[in-house]
XYZ file of C-alpha atoms in Angstrom:
741
model
C 24.963 -110.369 -20.971
C 23.495 -112.303 -18.006
C 27.425 -113.457 -18.135
C 30.746 -111.176 -17.170
C 33.552 -110.549 -18.954
C 36.626 -111.417 -16.927
C 38.341 -108.893 -18.968
C 36.052 -106.097 -18.631
C 35.839 -106.780 -15.088
C 39.624 -106.829 -14.585
C 39.615 -103.157 -15.801
C 37.205 -102.145 -13.547
C 39.467 -102.817 -10.212
C 42.506 -101.130 -12.312
C 41.918 -98.343 -9.178
C 42.718 -100.348 -6.918
C 45.911 -102.442 -8.954
C 48.749 -99.604 -7.611
C 51.238 -101.263 -9.206
C 50.434 -101.360 -12.747
C 53.403 -100.178 -14.808
C 52.277 -97.167 -16.629
C 52.705 -98.833 -19.975
C 50.801 -101.992 -18.341
C 48.337 -99.122 -17.928
C 48.891 -97.692 -21.605
C 48.248 -101.422 -22.702
C 44.674 -101.424 -20.959
C 43.816 -97.553 -21.243
C 42.178 -98.273 -24.919
C 39.950 -101.157 -23.648
C 35.931 -99.256 -23.310
C 34.546 -100.596 -20.487
C 31.068 -101.648 -21.292
C 28.222 -101.305 -17.961
C 25.584 -103.560 -20.198
C 27.420 -106.407 -19.248
C 26.909 -105.739 -15.516
C 23.371 -105.235 -16.147
C 20.830 -109.285 -15.104
C 17.441 -108.808 -16.543
C 16.267 -111.663 -15.204
C 16.958 -110.038 -11.731
C 13.497 -109.392 -9.629
C 11.728 -112.369 -11.876
C 11.500 -114.721 -9.410
C 10.406 -114.349 -5.633
C 8.685 -111.305 -5.645
C 9.856 -109.230 -8.026
C 7.488 -109.153 -10.411
C 9.711 -108.187 -13.222
C 10.340 -109.166 -16.971
C 13.378 -109.907 -18.622
C 12.617 -108.541 -22.542
C 13.476 -106.161 -24.568
C 13.164 -102.300 -24.206
C 14.772 -98.885 -24.552
C 14.543 -96.955 -21.824
C 11.568 -95.169 -20.993
C 10.424 -97.106 -23.724
C 6.303 -97.455 -24.934
C 7.507 -100.865 -26.465
C 8.225 -103.785 -23.878
C 8.664 -106.818 -25.974
C 9.144 -109.715 -23.048
C 8.268 -113.345 -23.179
C 5.047 -114.058 -21.415
C 4.715 -118.286 -20.081
C 0.842 -118.069 -20.372
C -0.043 -118.865 -16.808
C -1.268 -116.115 -14.440
C -1.563 -115.375 -11.096
C 0.061 -113.045 -8.975
C 3.820 -115.025 -9.780
C 3.037 -113.779 -13.017
C 2.244 -110.294 -12.703
C 4.986 -109.029 -15.413
C 3.606 -112.576 -17.833
C 6.984 -113.830 -16.767
C 8.282 -115.878 -14.024
C 11.836 -117.530 -13.861
C 10.537 -121.080 -12.436
C 7.804 -121.784 -15.346
C 9.069 -123.628 -18.175
C 6.509 -123.071 -20.960
C 6.232 -119.891 -23.829
C 2.909 -118.555 -25.120
C 4.351 -116.432 -26.846
C 5.762 -112.455 -26.960
C 3.429 -109.189 -26.256
C 4.919 -105.335 -26.709
C 3.715 -103.987 -23.310
C 4.650 -104.934 -19.538
C 4.468 -103.647 -16.364
C 8.041 -103.536 -14.547
C 7.683 -105.006 -10.801
C 3.883 -103.652 -9.696
C 1.535 -105.870 -8.082
C -1.504 -104.998 -10.949
C -1.322 -107.544 -13.287
C -2.173 -106.162 -16.772
C -1.279 -104.805 -20.607
C -0.240 -107.876 -22.287
C -0.801 -106.320 -25.469
C -0.100 -107.659 -29.207
C 1.201 -111.720 -28.643
C 3.361 -112.618 -31.455
C 4.268 -116.297 -31.646
C 6.293 -118.452 -34.375
C 4.783 -122.127 -34.885
C 5.603 -125.224 -36.820
C 4.487 -128.895 -37.683
C 6.853 -130.402 -35.070
C 4.495 -129.557 -31.621
C 0.673 -129.804 -30.787
C 2.169 -128.775 -27.369
C -1.184 -126.521 -25.555
C -2.286 -125.093 -21.701
C -5.594 -124.557 -20.226
C -5.547 -121.038 -18.698
C -8.443 -119.872 -17.532
C -10.295 -121.837 -19.971
C -8.522 -120.176 -22.815
C -6.252 -122.939 -24.561
C -2.880 -122.095 -25.371
C -0.153 -122.762 -27.960
C 3.331 -123.339 -26.247
C 6.519 -124.512 -26.233
C 9.052 -126.163 -23.640
C 11.938 -123.332 -22.832
C 15.343 -123.614 -20.963
C 17.342 -120.690 -19.533
C 20.412 -122.600 -20.366
C 19.029 -121.605 -24.284
C 17.586 -118.135 -22.526
C 19.098 -114.815 -22.686
C 18.913 -111.314 -21.764
C 20.410 -107.800 -21.622
C 19.575 -104.185 -21.964
C 17.859 -103.844 -25.361
C 17.736 -107.792 -25.924
C 16.291 -111.496 -25.137
C 16.654 -114.794 -27.068
C 15.685 -118.070 -26.233
C 15.277 -121.138 -28.142
C 11.289 -122.740 -28.022
C 12.266 -126.113 -27.580
C 9.006 -127.811 -29.349
C 9.373 -126.028 -32.812
C 13.566 -125.554 -32.865
C 12.698 -122.340 -33.362
C 15.349 -119.679 -32.266
C 13.586 -116.290 -31.482
C 15.377 -112.814 -30.904
C 13.756 -109.567 -30.043
C 14.972 -106.111 -29.700
C 13.286 -102.727 -29.662
C 13.245 -98.536 -30.042
C 11.231 -96.644 -27.843
C 8.057 -96.936 -30.133
C 8.620 -100.409 -32.322
C 9.698 -103.681 -31.038
C 11.459 -105.904 -33.367
C 11.305 -110.009 -34.270
C 13.382 -111.981 -35.354
C 12.724 -116.189 -36.354
C 15.111 -118.306 -36.963
C 12.506 -121.469 -38.762
C 14.329 -124.941 -39.223
C 13.104 -126.678 -42.384
C 9.606 -127.281 -42.229
C 6.115 -127.212 -44.603
C 3.950 -125.157 -42.120
C 5.856 -122.694 -40.740
C 3.928 -119.755 -39.503
C 3.220 -116.714 -36.999
C 0.219 -116.022 -35.112
C -0.489 -112.578 -34.160
C -3.182 -112.795 -30.996
C -5.055 -109.946 -29.972
C -7.050 -111.590 -27.909
C -4.819 -112.527 -25.451
C -5.668 -112.324 -21.824
C -4.117 -112.494 -18.940
C -4.238 -111.791 -14.915
C -6.941 -108.759 -14.769
C -6.467 -107.545 -18.137
C -9.484 -108.587 -21.075
C -9.971 -107.653 -24.361
C -13.312 -105.287 -24.647
C -13.191 -105.100 -28.839
C -10.016 -105.920 -31.348
C -9.192 -105.438 -35.280
C -6.895 -106.984 -37.622
C -6.510 -106.119 -41.524
C -4.143 -107.190 -43.957
C -2.759 -104.729 -46.305
C -0.441 -106.322 -48.325
C 1.695 -109.657 -48.137
C 4.557 -108.252 -45.959
C 1.684 -106.032 -43.752
C -0.594 -106.149 -40.871
C -2.462 -103.676 -38.865
C -5.034 -103.476 -36.211
C -6.179 -102.446 -32.949
C -6.586 -104.232 -29.442
C -8.730 -102.395 -26.899
C -9.212 -104.552 -23.438
C -10.216 -103.024 -20.281
C -8.160 -104.289 -16.669
C -6.770 -102.571 -13.451
C -6.710 -99.815 -16.225
C -10.158 -99.574 -17.415
C -9.947 -98.135 -20.662
C -7.124 -98.898 -22.677
C -6.325 -98.358 -26.356
C -3.481 -100.245 -28.468
C -3.152 -99.541 -31.881
C -0.669 -101.282 -33.968
C 1.215 -102.000 -37.426
C 3.357 -105.347 -38.179
C 5.636 -105.480 -41.064
C 7.488 -108.927 -41.956
C 10.351 -109.221 -43.755
C 9.607 -111.377 -46.032
C 5.919 -112.166 -47.750
C 3.857 -114.477 -46.138
C 2.531 -117.511 -48.678
C -1.208 -117.163 -46.750
C -2.834 -115.944 -43.756
C -6.111 -116.755 -41.532
C -8.239 -114.313 -39.841
C -9.498 -116.224 -36.951
C -12.550 -115.222 -34.062
C -10.890 -116.910 -31.521
C -15.083 -117.874 -29.665
C -14.001 -119.744 -26.669
C -11.724 -121.682 -25.660
C -9.763 -124.022 -28.453
C -13.381 -122.944 -30.494
C -12.145 -120.699 -33.731
C -14.221 -119.199 -36.606
C -12.236 -118.655 -39.833
C -13.441 -115.317 -41.497
C -12.575 -114.560 -44.875
C -11.722 -111.747 -46.886
C -8.714 -109.170 -45.339
C -9.721 -108.444 -42.365
C -11.921 -109.019 -39.276
C -13.111 -107.525 -36.105
C -14.491 -109.116 -33.021
C -14.139 -109.433 -29.445
C -10.828 -112.041 -29.835
C -8.843 -112.134 -32.833
C -6.276 -113.835 -34.675
C -4.468 -113.694 -37.332
C -2.292 -116.776 -38.701
C 0.373 -116.019 -41.630
C 2.585 -118.992 -43.254
C 6.292 -119.092 -44.574
C 8.029 -121.144 -46.838
C 11.276 -122.356 -44.552
C 12.996 -124.997 -47.201
C 15.848 -124.735 -45.472
C 17.425 -125.294 -42.437
C 17.981 -121.583 -40.991
C 15.088 -119.434 -42.096
C 14.329 -115.946 -41.132
C 11.588 -113.928 -41.006
C 11.619 -110.819 -39.094
C 8.830 -108.546 -37.855
C 8.777 -105.207 -36.650
C 5.619 -104.430 -34.712
C 5.014 -99.867 -33.679
C 2.441 -98.999 -31.209
C 0.269 -96.076 -30.490
C -2.576 -94.690 -28.026
C -4.216 -92.929 -30.543
C -4.209 -94.475 -33.722
C -3.488 -96.819 -36.488
C -2.232 -93.986 -38.346
C 0.228 -93.058 -35.558
C 1.205 -96.618 -35.156
C 2.724 -96.390 -38.665
C 4.267 -92.989 -38.250
C 6.485 -94.473 -35.202
C 7.036 -97.255 -37.610
C 8.822 -95.162 -40.590
C 10.465 -92.815 -37.857
C 12.684 -95.499 -35.930
C 12.617 -98.207 -37.387
C 13.188 -97.897 -41.445
C 15.802 -100.868 -41.796
C 15.897 -104.951 -41.597
C 19.004 -104.506 -39.724
C 18.378 -106.311 -36.587
C 22.007 -106.598 -35.390
C 22.094 -102.682 -36.152
C 18.540 -102.120 -34.170
C 19.997 -104.190 -31.310
C 23.747 -102.422 -31.080
C 21.496 -98.947 -31.115
C 19.040 -100.205 -28.290
C 22.097 -101.134 -26.575
C 24.335 -97.867 -27.013
C 21.249 -96.199 -25.384
C 21.213 -97.948 -22.629
C 24.866 -97.569 -22.302
C 24.536 -94.026 -22.812
C 22.351 -94.057 -19.579
C 24.099 -96.765 -17.443
C 27.740 -94.899 -17.753
C 26.096 -91.323 -16.157
C 27.006 -92.410 -13.116
C 30.640 -95.309 -12.890
C 31.451 -96.923 -9.816
C 34.665 -98.949 -9.607
C 34.736 -102.150 -7.101
C 36.761 -105.282 -6.044
C 33.200 -107.091 -5.701
C 31.769 -108.203 -8.868
C 28.136 -108.775 -7.257
C 28.362 -105.183 -5.691
C 28.507 -104.317 -9.893
C 25.790 -106.080 -11.041
C 23.791 -105.191 -8.537
C 24.432 -101.550 -9.139
C 23.885 -101.709 -12.887
C 20.491 -103.861 -12.802
C 19.127 -100.754 -10.812
C 20.511 -98.319 -12.890
C 18.403 -100.225 -15.760
C 15.789 -101.378 -14.147
C 15.113 -97.194 -12.791
C 14.561 -96.815 -15.859
C 11.865 -98.907 -17.319
C 9.311 -96.826 -16.199
C 7.307 -94.406 -16.701
C 6.807 -94.893 -19.937
C 6.576 -92.821 -23.409
C 3.006 -92.396 -23.813
C 3.013 -90.385 -27.069
C 3.342 -90.392 -30.582
C 6.726 -89.153 -32.435
C 4.026 -86.196 -33.613
C 3.333 -85.934 -29.981
C -0.399 -88.018 -30.541
C -1.707 -89.755 -26.812
C -4.697 -90.858 -25.872
C -5.639 -89.070 -22.610
C -7.040 -89.640 -19.483
C -10.410 -88.095 -20.484
C -10.524 -91.334 -23.409
C -9.770 -88.205 -25.940
C -6.755 -88.076 -28.380
C -4.566 -85.039 -27.658
C -1.659 -83.586 -28.929
C 1.798 -83.020 -25.921
C 3.093 -79.825 -27.202
C 6.592 -79.031 -26.919
C 6.864 -82.131 -24.462
C 7.119 -85.975 -24.363
C 3.756 -87.321 -22.827
C 4.989 -90.446 -20.374
C 2.363 -92.318 -18.625
C 2.907 -95.566 -15.677
C 3.656 -93.529 -12.997
C 3.799 -94.976 -9.706
C 3.471 -92.655 -7.609
C 3.200 -93.818 -4.117
C 6.309 -95.852 -4.564
C 8.708 -92.947 -7.111
C 8.246 -89.947 -5.281
C 10.435 -91.468 -2.835
C 13.466 -92.387 -4.722
C 13.331 -92.835 -8.309
C 11.587 -89.221 -9.474
C 15.111 -87.676 -6.616
C 16.957 -89.875 -8.638
C 15.889 -88.223 -12.159
C 16.774 -84.268 -11.297
C 19.726 -85.577 -10.152
C 20.913 -87.799 -13.574
C 18.477 -87.127 -15.641
C 17.113 -83.501 -15.312
C 16.605 -83.033 -19.114
C 13.269 -85.374 -18.532
C 11.562 -83.858 -15.495
C 9.507 -81.656 -17.338
C 8.890 -83.829 -19.739
C 7.267 -85.734 -16.706
C 5.598 -82.494 -14.722
C 4.026 -81.408 -18.002
C 2.760 -85.011 -18.676
C 1.118 -84.512 -14.829
C -0.521 -80.832 -15.896
C -2.220 -82.911 -19.128
C -3.741 -85.201 -16.991
C -4.729 -82.104 -14.828
C -6.247 -80.319 -17.913
C -7.925 -83.806 -19.012
C -9.780 -84.477 -15.402
C -9.086 -81.796 -13.101
C -6.599 -83.503 -11.245
C -2.769 -84.911 -11.089
C -2.247 -88.103 -11.337
C -2.341 -90.935 -8.554
C -1.466 -94.233 -10.224
C -1.752 -93.263 -14.535
C -1.348 -95.911 -16.934
C -1.901 -95.661 -20.589
C -4.227 -92.743 -20.295
C -6.183 -93.698 -18.153
C -6.194 -92.957 -13.698
C -6.046 -95.902 -11.929
C -6.519 -94.961 -8.105
C -4.187 -97.200 -6.834
C -2.546 -96.373 -3.697
C -2.999 -93.329 -1.347
C -2.109 -90.133 -1.475
C -1.582 -87.257 -4.059
C 2.318 -88.140 -4.807
C 2.413 -85.780 -7.985
C 3.025 -83.132 -5.568
C 6.018 -83.560 -4.462
C 7.359 -84.510 -7.476
C 6.533 -81.589 -8.064
C 7.160 -79.158 -5.573
C 11.027 -81.078 -5.236
C 11.613 -80.268 -9.133
C 10.847 -76.703 -8.267
C 13.160 -76.160 -5.528
C 15.879 -77.667 -7.527
C 15.237 -75.066 -9.986
C 14.474 -77.262 -12.724
C 12.209 -74.898 -15.681
C 10.345 -75.852 -18.266
C 6.789 -76.319 -17.065
C 4.557 -73.443 -15.756
C 4.944 -72.939 -12.148
C 1.410 -71.512 -11.043
C -0.645 -74.125 -13.530
C 1.835 -76.143 -11.223
C 1.114 -75.106 -8.100
C -3.087 -74.840 -9.155
C -2.969 -78.533 -9.898
C -1.919 -79.024 -6.416
C -3.878 -77.287 -4.686
C -6.864 -78.714 -7.252
C -5.896 -82.291 -5.699
C -5.620 -81.788 -2.138
C -9.290 -79.903 -2.212
C -10.568 -82.818 -4.367
C -13.286 -83.522 -1.371
C -14.870 -86.259 -3.928
C -11.211 -88.115 -3.907
C -10.837 -90.767 -1.222
C -12.270 -90.063 2.127
C -10.858 -86.425 1.266
C -14.259 -84.823 2.465
C -13.867 -86.486 5.892
C -9.521 -85.415 5.889
C -10.925 -81.865 5.077
C -13.432 -81.741 8.041
C -11.876 -83.794 10.817
C -8.330 -83.212 10.168
C -7.895 -87.129 9.604
C -9.284 -90.053 8.356
C -11.349 -91.662 10.446
C -11.347 -95.251 10.851
C -14.196 -97.630 9.315
C -13.973 -101.458 8.420
C -14.398 -101.701 4.530
C -11.436 -103.494 3.169
C -8.356 -101.044 2.374
C -10.050 -98.234 4.761
C -5.861 -97.300 5.427
C -7.478 -94.659 7.377
C -4.378 -93.866 9.211
C -2.205 -93.969 5.933
C -4.179 -92.122 4.379
C -3.977 -89.149 7.158
C -0.379 -89.493 7.137
C 0.323 -89.229 3.384
C -1.940 -86.316 2.831
C -0.697 -84.926 5.535
C 2.722 -84.966 4.259
C 2.028 -83.834 0.208
C -0.011 -81.122 2.693
C 3.305 -79.680 3.172
C 5.069 -80.024 0.153
C 1.957 -77.636 -1.044
C 2.259 -75.336 2.307
C 6.652 -74.448 1.131
C 5.516 -74.414 -2.569
C 2.711 -71.803 -1.625
C 5.332 -69.953 0.650
C 7.673 -69.818 -2.255
C 5.425 -68.569 -4.226
C 3.679 -65.490 -2.020
C 0.746 -67.138 -1.022
C 0.282 -66.721 2.156
C -3.092 -67.199 3.373
C -2.829 -70.859 1.256
C 0.953 -71.394 2.642
C -1.219 -71.055 6.797
C -3.828 -73.489 6.075
C -2.103 -76.000 4.132
C 0.758 -75.396 7.178
C -1.861 -76.715 9.376
C -2.854 -79.547 7.485
C 0.800 -80.434 7.611
C 0.438 -80.963 10.754
C -2.448 -83.652 11.345
C -0.458 -86.565 11.899
C -0.728 -85.302 15.160
C -4.620 -86.238 15.156
C -3.584 -89.876 15.432
C -0.806 -90.127 17.188
C -1.708 -92.025 20.304
C 0.428 -91.044 23.458
C -0.355 -93.622 25.657
C 0.577 -96.309 22.714
C 3.050 -93.921 21.502
C 2.355 -95.276 17.686
C 0.240 -93.775 15.158
C -3.225 -94.765 15.983
C -6.595 -95.632 14.227
C -9.209 -93.119 15.248
C -13.314 -93.591 14.741
C -15.163 -90.303 13.180
C -15.918 -88.915 16.766
C -12.280 -88.804 17.742
C -11.875 -92.480 19.340
C -8.823 -94.238 19.280
C -9.690 -97.649 18.493
C -9.117 -100.482 20.945
C -7.604 -104.022 21.404
C -4.639 -102.394 19.342
C -1.321 -103.898 18.505
C 0.923 -102.187 16.745
C 2.730 -105.458 14.616
C -0.655 -106.330 13.456
C -1.500 -106.212 9.677
C -4.780 -104.572 9.336
C -7.086 -102.436 6.491
C -6.205 -99.371 8.805
C -2.192 -99.103 7.766
C -1.970 -99.747 3.668
C 0.274 -102.496 3.262
C 2.035 -102.237 6.468
C 1.670 -101.870 10.421
C 1.528 -99.089 12.836
C 5.899 -100.119 12.835
C 6.597 -99.157 9.559
C 4.426 -95.797 8.948
C 5.268 -94.509 12.560
C 8.200 -92.976 11.266
C 6.424 -91.351 7.888
C 6.262 -87.886 9.339
C 8.851 -86.983 7.236
C 8.292 -82.869 6.720
C 8.674 -82.787 10.609
C 10.870 -85.141 12.090
C 11.782 -82.935 14.866
C 7.733 -82.887 15.875
C 8.013 -86.603 15.663
C 10.525 -87.044 18.343
C 8.713 -84.096 20.594
C 6.126 -85.741 20.409
C 7.040 -89.527 21.946
C 9.349 -87.609 24.305
C 13.075 -86.935 23.085
C 16.235 -88.335 21.176
C 16.019 -90.914 23.617
C 12.651 -92.402 23.105
C 13.424 -92.328 19.501
C 16.386 -93.958 19.614
C 14.869 -97.125 21.398
C 11.624 -96.953 18.878
C 14.178 -96.681 15.986
C 16.235 -99.191 17.796
C 13.524 -101.698 18.433
C 12.630 -101.156 14.755
C 15.433 -102.848 13.337
C 15.090 -106.149 16.721
C 11.518 -106.365 16.872
C 10.939 -109.734 14.723
C 8.007 -110.852 14.002
C 6.693 -114.266 15.755
C 6.593 -117.627 14.069
C 3.019 -117.835 14.400
C 2.652 -114.035 12.942
C 0.803 -113.858 9.736
C 2.638 -111.693 7.518
C 0.956 -110.427 4.880
C 2.410 -110.755 1.069
C 4.033 -107.230 1.132
C 6.104 -107.962 4.273
C 8.979 -109.121 2.792
C 12.830 -108.142 3.071
C 12.162 -107.566 7.488
C 14.480 -106.844 9.740
C 13.047 -106.501 12.623
C 9.615 -104.562 12.218
C 11.727 -103.368 8.713
C 10.419 -104.264 5.840
C 12.476 -102.994 3.031
C 10.377 -104.919 0.399
C 7.877 -102.304 0.728
C 7.679 -98.437 0.714
C 6.746 -97.107 3.459
C 9.739 -97.871 5.673
C 12.144 -96.766 3.267
C 13.618 -93.905 5.137
C 13.774 -94.651 8.162
C 17.446 -95.955 8.783
C 18.626 -92.664 7.654
C 16.632 -91.098 11.012
C 19.238 -92.202 13.505
C 21.051 -88.576 11.437
C 17.538 -86.697 13.726
C 19.131 -87.472 17.244
C 22.662 -87.616 16.023
C 23.514 -91.462 16.112
C 24.422 -92.059 12.479
C 26.919 -94.562 12.791
C 23.988 -96.776 13.774
C 21.688 -96.027 10.448
C 25.418 -96.270 8.731
C 25.518 -99.884 9.808
C 22.016 -100.824 8.946
C 22.745 -99.215 5.741
C 25.272 -100.766 4.634
C 23.284 -103.771 5.693
C 20.295 -103.664 4.082
C 22.398 -103.031 0.955
C 24.854 -106.167 1.502
C 21.166 -108.341 2.091
C 18.080 -107.417 0.369
C 19.799 -107.008 -2.968
C 21.570 -109.865 -4.872
C 21.944 -110.018 -8.764
C 19.852 -113.272 -9.373
C 16.628 -114.104 -10.797
C 15.741 -113.776 -6.392
C 17.289 -110.638 -6.315
C 14.716 -108.224 -5.078
C 13.509 -108.727 -1.972
C 9.646 -107.147 -2.807
C 8.143 -105.921 -5.429
C 10.656 -103.544 -7.879
C 7.504 -100.867 -8.092
C 8.927 -98.951 -11.331
C 12.212 -98.282 -10.125
C 11.674 -97.462 -6.440
C 14.099 -100.093 -5.285
C 16.612 -100.296 -7.128
C 16.738 -96.063 -6.931
C 16.831 -96.700 -3.093
C 20.169 -98.814 -3.806
C 21.363 -96.212 -6.445
C 21.645 -93.409 -4.200
C 22.595 -95.762 -1.118
C 25.025 -96.779 -2.389
C 27.056 -93.320 -3.714
C 25.821 -92.081 -0.127
C 22.395 -89.882 -0.138
C 19.264 -90.331 0.378
C 15.954 -88.155 0.338
C 14.234 -88.323 3.699
C 11.676 -85.889 2.607
C 12.272 -86.474 -1.420
C 10.007 -82.617 -1.804
C 12.259 -80.678 -0.341
C 15.692 -80.055 -2.421
C 17.956 -82.012 0.256
C 19.815 -85.534 0.737
C 20.469 -87.009 3.987
C 24.089 -88.335 4.284
C 24.444 -92.295 4.956
C 27.145 -94.381 4.014
C 28.350 -94.991 0.173
C 29.001 -98.565 -0.883
C 31.615 -98.015 -3.667
C 35.213 -96.720 -2.772
C 34.869 -94.013 -5.398
C 32.214 -92.823 -8.080
C 31.702 -90.443 -10.481
C 28.272 -88.876 -11.154
C 27.463 -86.892 -14.480
C 25.321 -85.022 -13.252
C 22.083 -83.542 -15.396
C 23.289 -79.776 -15.530
C 26.364 -81.287 -17.503
C 29.150 -80.934 -14.519
C 30.315 -83.348 -12.304
C 30.199 -85.239 -8.737
C 33.054 -87.126 -7.323
C 32.371 -89.633 -4.425
C 34.562 -90.385 -2.018
C 35.003 -93.106 0.260
C 38.539 -94.505 0.404
C 38.274 -96.200 3.914
C 34.848 -97.448 4.366
C 33.848 -100.959 4.158
C 31.437 -103.860 5.436
C 34.135 -104.182 7.695
C 34.164 -100.476 8.881
C 30.754 -99.191 7.196
C 30.819 -96.113 9.439
C 31.705 -92.237 8.759
C 33.126 -89.130 11.477
C 32.580 -86.433 8.704
C 31.850 -85.816 5.426
C 33.414 -83.091 3.045
C 31.813 -81.236 -0.065
C 34.919 -79.362 -1.760
C 37.348 -79.913 1.436
C 34.368 -78.387 3.791
C 32.860 -80.346 6.746
C 29.006 -80.911 6.340
C 27.229 -80.204 9.555
C 23.914 -82.088 10.157
C 24.424 -84.267 7.703
C 22.925 -82.966 5.206
C 23.343 -81.595 1.682
C 21.269 -79.576 -0.777
C 20.328 -80.883 -4.227
C 21.294 -77.323 -5.168
C 24.922 -77.131 -3.617
C 25.351 -80.459 -5.320
C 24.594 -79.983 -8.735
C 27.296 -77.652 -8.652
C 29.942 -80.644 -8.556
C 33.096 -81.351 -6.994
C 33.974 -84.114 -4.126
C 32.118 -85.294 -1.822
C 34.085 -87.069 0.197
C 33.194 -89.832 3.113
C 35.405 -90.305 6.323
């Protein structure tokens, strides 16, 4: 729930109350901590977070959430905290991205009490006012009062189904509509279909195009009580609607209105909606497998219990209520994506737009890899290990279908958003961490194919020249592409070396050093270079230009995670590198500087609201000045995260912002997320217990670390001091105690 229960908070701080008597301890030990009570799904729905508050389960195919009805950057996820209207509840949403897509299968209850509408891009939409005072959200559940209609709306979910519960007042015109023509932001329908099977069952599909070009969402909807009548409508334009006779309709924008008797003060109508990317039959199988009951409260409880199982994989204790809220909300949001894409029988729509069957694994999609390879996937390898092979097999299925690994894939499409081929570090990280369950040789083949794809984003120039040359097209991003490609090449080189592919190792190891082609000794920054090999003139590192991806030269300077030591040497040594790090966090933008929408969470030139900066505070470890980094890490944790709707300082980005916080708060972070190593920082919590994915337990102890004393002099693992401020994943997975002193 949004509000914490004081009794539960008291229970969590028991480890600090050393004066408790044994009888008091026995009295409280029977109480069960409920970590879901610390989660606020509204975090990120205000400000730049772009999250949604609705009902879903971990990695669920369905994200059943309210839509305000308006488009725009702030409403990328369909919902924006400052808004006051609800146009309905659609079943698919993106979590914390910069892409406005999905919003499939909109459902909304009405009656005669109001005819309020809004107009959005020429579309007239019925809406209801709502108030946050009559709104509620917890993991797996969302509820709101639709004030104009006096209807109480509740929803929960299973992996592949959404479950609605509407409590109607007495009225002679109560109805629920399914709007397949509803569209928002970049999304728009290309073909929709509705068919009434009987007086409780409707099937259909919504095909659409948006950021992902070919989306297919089939569905079946079942009502708990018979509808008394219905109208199938072709929504031609604006508010012009043509009623179609018969029990089915196919058009660009279709709607179905279903009327119900509501003779009493409180009349309940429930709706179950199952989705499938493959077929109507697939949706019917999903419904039959996952949601056969009309017991809404039981399904809600099951969803909550599913979340509880995931959240308790890391148990932290603190007297700071805000830290607990932020941590468990981060745990929740780290599991909203990737999303399940295959049906219960394995069927799914592939990236080649054909139906396939995932055999022996669950097919996932919604891979925001430019963001999530940094911390989300390393977190999964630690505590959600069993899901990692499914995700890598999902990559390899796209390779089978298209010849390439995913870049930013969604709903059986490659969007080619952002840069790099960052499925590669996810694969190599899993390989070096000893995770089984995928074809290693095929995975290597796929990595190499993506790296040698000359039709890829500036890849022909990169392969020929060793760098991406500048041009002045929008989003050329030449420097950023060079640096990110070089990092992925290093991952492939290490993979090749481990597999005994010596020629490939030498080739990709050389490409891994391509960052040197854009390093400019004169400015000591990474600098755009033209096709002739000349650096661009009139270069100011703090400027945001099209040569850097959503960043500037300050933020991308440190992106050589594969060779930090080489970068230090190129600068002239540790002292110069320390000066650059210090300046990064103290050289603030001037008041007249124009910052782009992505430059948020600023500490000097460090932008925590965007991913290229996320590893930088840990780089002090590489010049033996860890205390400087530790102070900054603590500052970032304390200032850039809150448990309020505006509590995310940038796009949440499918769990990356949350995963940075989770890992940093237990004292570790992967500067190089492709080599199975963690860099050590400073824990936020004095005690944490991590249920590792292999069944072992890791205890994090930092008894004397606090805001007043955030620095760590040494770290012990099972009693032995760690040298070099690093620990391997494979060592950590043995379990035991990691102690920060």
